[in-house]
């Protein structure tokens, strides 16, 4: 069995918050609290980490997720050769510093607040896909005031060695679907 790494985090303005990693014992039942590693600043939440072509990619959401049609949620990326970092954006900036990261998806004219990505799924033809939620700007909230988030699925497109979700903005049109055998 390989190493078991536990990731957790919290969204906050305080310097002590952020995304952290901690190695667990071989059976996954014990932790060494003194060995936690900070991965990202506290301006990230809803983190997805996956490996592709020798890099670990960190996808994290930032901005306001819960303001209906006014949501400013968006997804950023950073990468590292090491699972425990450091994770840097396209400009080489470490995401342990607030404000860093490269945008891979932001709201469009019709659909806002994309974020909270899932794990990456590769279909039978080798295409990577990712789920996330977003908000139809014309139907931003439910009757009780909760944001009306819908589940979205888009291809993860590779530009060089960096991913983009869909075309960088959610689409409100029919598109190709994953190939499943």
Tab-separated table of C-alpha atoms in Angstrom:
chain	number	residue	atom	x	y	z
A	1	UNK	CA	0.000	0.000	0.000
A	2	UNK	CA	1.256	3.540	-0.785
A	3	UNK	CA	1.353	6.570	1.447
A	4	UNK	CA	-1.963	7.846	2.758
A	5	UNK	CA	-2.163	11.637	2.716
A	6	UNK	CA	-5.109	13.455	4.294
A	7	UNK	CA	-5.959	16.932	2.935
A	8	UNK	CA	-8.224	19.420	4.685
A	9	UNK	CA	-8.768	23.125	4.789
A	10	UNK	CA	-10.864	26.079	5.688
A	11	UNK	CA	-11.764	29.280	3.913
A	12	UNK	CA	-10.766	32.245	6.063
A	13	UNK	CA	-8.939	35.579	6.087
A	14	UNK	CA	-6.720	34.568	9.000
A	15	UNK	CA	-3.084	33.639	8.236
A	16	UNK	CA	-3.341	30.322	10.115
A	17	UNK	CA	-6.054	28.983	7.811
A	18	UNK	CA	-5.729	27.354	4.410
A	19	UNK	CA	-5.383	23.938	2.815
A	20	UNK	CA	-3.129	21.500	4.676
A	21	UNK	CA	-1.845	17.935	4.208
A	22	UNK	CA	-0.888	15.331	6.748
A	23	UNK	CA	0.509	11.824	6.267
A	24	UNK	CA	-1.404	9.075	8.053
A	25	UNK	CA	-0.105	5.769	9.373
A	26	UNK	CA	-0.063	2.774	7.009
A	27	UNK	CA	-3.471	1.638	8.275
A	28	UNK	CA	-4.865	5.181	7.940
A	29	UNK	CA	-5.901	5.321	11.617
A	30	UNK	CA	-3.213	7.564	13.149
A	31	UNK	CA	-1.832	11.010	12.419
A	32	UNK	CA	1.261	12.920	13.444
A	33	UNK	CA	-0.151	16.396	14.131
A	34	UNK	CA	3.326	17.973	14.196
A	35	UNK	CA	3.921	17.039	10.551
A	36	UNK	CA	1.191	19.038	8.802
A	37	UNK	CA	2.187	20.844	5.603
A	38	UNK	CA	0.514	24.005	4.366
A	39	UNK	CA	-0.486	23.632	0.709
A	40	UNK	CA	-2.498	26.804	-0.027
A	41	UNK	CA	-3.672	30.062	1.543
A	42	UNK	CA	-7.090	30.419	3.170
A	43	UNK	CA	-8.633	32.149	0.155
A	44	UNK	CA	-9.172	28.684	-1.422
A	45	UNK	CA	-11.895	26.147	-0.730
A	46	UNK	CA	-13.380	23.052	-2.378
A	47	UNK	CA	-9.980	21.721	-3.426
A	48	UNK	CA	-9.344	18.932	-5.957
A	49	UNK	CA	-5.846	17.486	-6.392
A	50	UNK	CA	-5.029	15.048	-9.197
A	51	UNK	CA	-1.944	13.733	-10.985
A	52	UNK	CA	-1.314	13.944	-14.731
A	53	UNK	CA	1.887	13.743	-16.787
A	54	UNK	CA	4.235	13.893	-13.799
A	55	UNK	CA	2.546	16.873	-12.082
A	56	UNK	CA	0.086	17.151	-9.233
A	57	UNK	CA	-2.560	19.723	-10.115
A	58	UNK	CA	-4.379	21.716	-7.464
A	59	UNK	CA	-7.801	23.083	-8.414
A	60	UNK	CA	-9.393	25.392	-5.869
A	61	UNK	CA	-12.402	27.679	-5.774
A	62	UNK	CA	-12.339	31.315	-4.698
A	63	UNK	CA	-14.858	34.129	-4.438
A	64	UNK	CA	-18.472	34.265	-3.334
A	65	UNK	CA	-20.276	30.977	-3.941
A	66	UNK	CA	-23.650	31.755	-2.444
A	67	UNK	CA	-24.993	35.035	-3.801
A	68	UNK	CA	-27.218	33.621	-6.532
A	69	UNK	CA	-26.925	35.570	-9.789
A	70	UNK	CA	-24.243	37.777	-8.176
A	71	UNK	CA	-21.898	34.885	-7.345
A	72	UNK	CA	-18.247	35.560	-8.173
A	73	UNK	CA	-17.047	31.995	-7.505
A	74	UNK	CA	-14.326	30.806	-9.916
A	75	UNK	CA	-11.692	28.057	-10.182
A	76	UNK	CA	-7.908	28.453	-10.198
A	77	UNK	CA	-5.030	26.027	-10.746
A	78	UNK	CA	-1.478	25.532	-9.550
A	79	UNK	CA	0.823	22.535	-9.917
A	80	UNK	CA	3.769	20.765	-8.307
A	81	UNK	CA	6.056	17.814	-9.005
A	82	UNK	CA	5.551	16.830	-5.340
A	83	UNK	CA	2.166	15.956	-3.813
A	84	UNK	CA	3.023	18.076	-0.770
A	85	UNK	CA	4.059	21.090	-2.855
A	86	UNK	CA	5.015	23.764	-3.281
A	87	UNK	CA	2.171	24.419	-5.749
A	88	UNK	CA	2.824	27.295	-8.136
A	89	UNK	CA	0.685	29.005	-10.767
A	90	UNK	CA	1.704	29.702	-14.394
A	91	UNK	CA	3.697	32.727	-13.246
A	92	UNK	CA	5.614	30.634	-10.688
A	93	UNK	CA	3.850	32.173	-7.661
A	94	UNK	CA	3.297	29.912	-4.632
A	95	UNK	CA	-0.397	29.546	-3.721
A	96	UNK	CA	0.474	29.606	-0.017
A	97	UNK	CA	0.323	33.366	-0.614
A	98	UNK	CA	-3.181	34.819	-0.897
A	99	UNK	CA	-4.238	36.006	-4.345
A	100	UNK	CA	-2.092	33.574	-6.338
A	101	UNK	CA	-3.327	30.954	-8.826
A	102	UNK	CA	-4.163	30.812	-12.535
A	103	UNK	CA	-7.837	31.033	-13.535
A	104	UNK	CA	-9.154	27.922	-15.311
A	105	UNK	CA	-12.873	28.778	-15.141
A	106	UNK	CA	-14.946	31.851	-14.346
A	107	UNK	CA	-18.557	32.881	-14.856
A	108	UNK	CA	-20.044	33.602	-18.262
A	109	UNK	CA	-22.801	35.979	-19.317
A	110	UNK	CA	-25.513	33.377	-18.540
A	111	UNK	CA	-23.939	31.094	-15.942
A	112	UNK	CA	-22.095	32.433	-12.903
A	113	UNK	CA	-20.317	31.068	-9.866
A	114	UNK	CA	-18.648	27.946	-11.286
A	115	UNK	CA	-16.647	26.033	-8.713
A	116	UNK	CA	-16.365	23.206	-6.189
A	117	UNK	CA	-14.826	20.761	-8.658
A	118	UNK	CA	-14.883	16.960	-8.385
A	119	UNK	CA	-12.184	14.445	-9.093
A	120	UNK	CA	-11.063	14.142	-12.708
A	121	UNK	CA	-12.657	11.312	-14.709
A	122	UNK	CA	-11.036	9.979	-17.894
A	123	UNK	CA	-13.440	8.452	-20.432
A	124	UNK	CA	-12.896	5.493	-22.793
A	125	UNK	CA	-11.371	7.788	-25.445
A	126	UNK	CA	-8.852	9.325	-23.034
A	127	UNK	CA	-10.718	12.642	-22.573
A	128	UNK	CA	-10.600	14.087	-19.052
A	129	UNK	CA	-13.869	15.397	-17.548
A	130	UNK	CA	-14.746	17.263	-14.370
A	131	UNK	CA	-17.952	18.026	-12.481
A	132	UNK	CA	-18.605	21.343	-10.740
A	133	UNK	CA	-21.579	23.455	-9.769
A	134	UNK	CA	-22.708	26.795	-11.183
A	135	UNK	CA	-25.709	29.116	-11.150
A	136	UNK	CA	-28.038	30.064	-14.004
A	137	UNK	CA	-28.054	33.859	-13.793
A	138	UNK	CA	-31.782	33.959	-14.671
A	139	UNK	CA	-32.694	31.581	-11.830
A	140	UNK	CA	-30.159	32.530	-9.169
A	141	UNK	CA	-32.027	31.556	-6.003
A	142	UNK	CA	-34.631	29.156	-4.715
A	143	UNK	CA	-37.762	30.441	-2.989
A	144	UNK	CA	-36.069	30.125	0.427
A	145	UNK	CA	-33.142	32.334	-0.670
A	146	UNK	CA	-30.622	29.532	-1.214
A	147	UNK	CA	-28.460	29.750	-4.334
A	148	UNK	CA	-29.827	27.481	-7.078
A	149	UNK	CA	-26.686	25.561	-7.978
A	150	UNK	CA	-26.806	23.139	-10.874
A	151	UNK	CA	-24.423	20.292	-11.545
A	152	UNK	CA	-22.231	20.835	-14.604
A	153	UNK	CA	-19.899	18.482	-16.497
A	154	UNK	CA	-17.207	19.789	-18.840
A	155	UNK	CA	-14.101	18.408	-20.488
A	156	UNK	CA	-10.776	19.260	-18.935
A	157	UNK	CA	-8.872	20.666	-21.915
A	158	UNK	CA	-5.089	20.783	-21.901
A	159	UNK	CA	-3.220	23.811	-23.223
A	160	UNK	CA	0.382	22.722	-23.021
A	161	UNK	CA	0.749	21.267	-19.551
A	162	UNK	CA	-2.003	23.414	-17.993
A	163	UNK	CA	-5.714	22.562	-17.783
A	164	UNK	CA	-8.734	24.694	-18.690
A	165	UNK	CA	-12.237	23.612	-17.688
A	166	UNK	CA	-14.357	23.558	-20.837
A	167	UNK	CA	-13.585	26.785	-22.661
A	168	UNK	CA	-12.813	28.650	-19.434
A	169	UNK	CA	-16.466	29.614	-18.936
A	170	UNK	CA	-19.559	27.439	-18.412
A	171	UNK	CA	-21.591	26.822	-21.563
A	172	UNK	CA	-25.372	26.825	-21.737
A	173	UNK	CA	-25.544	24.723	-24.883
A	174	UNK	CA	-25.475	21.079	-25.872
A	175	UNK	CA	-21.982	19.643	-26.146
A	176	UNK	CA	-20.146	16.341	-26.510
A	177	UNK	CA	-20.473	13.841	-23.689
A	178	UNK	CA	-18.051	11.341	-22.147
A	179	UNK	CA	-17.563	8.011	-23.934
A	180	UNK	CA	-18.247	5.139	-21.549
A	181	UNK	CA	-17.870	1.513	-22.584
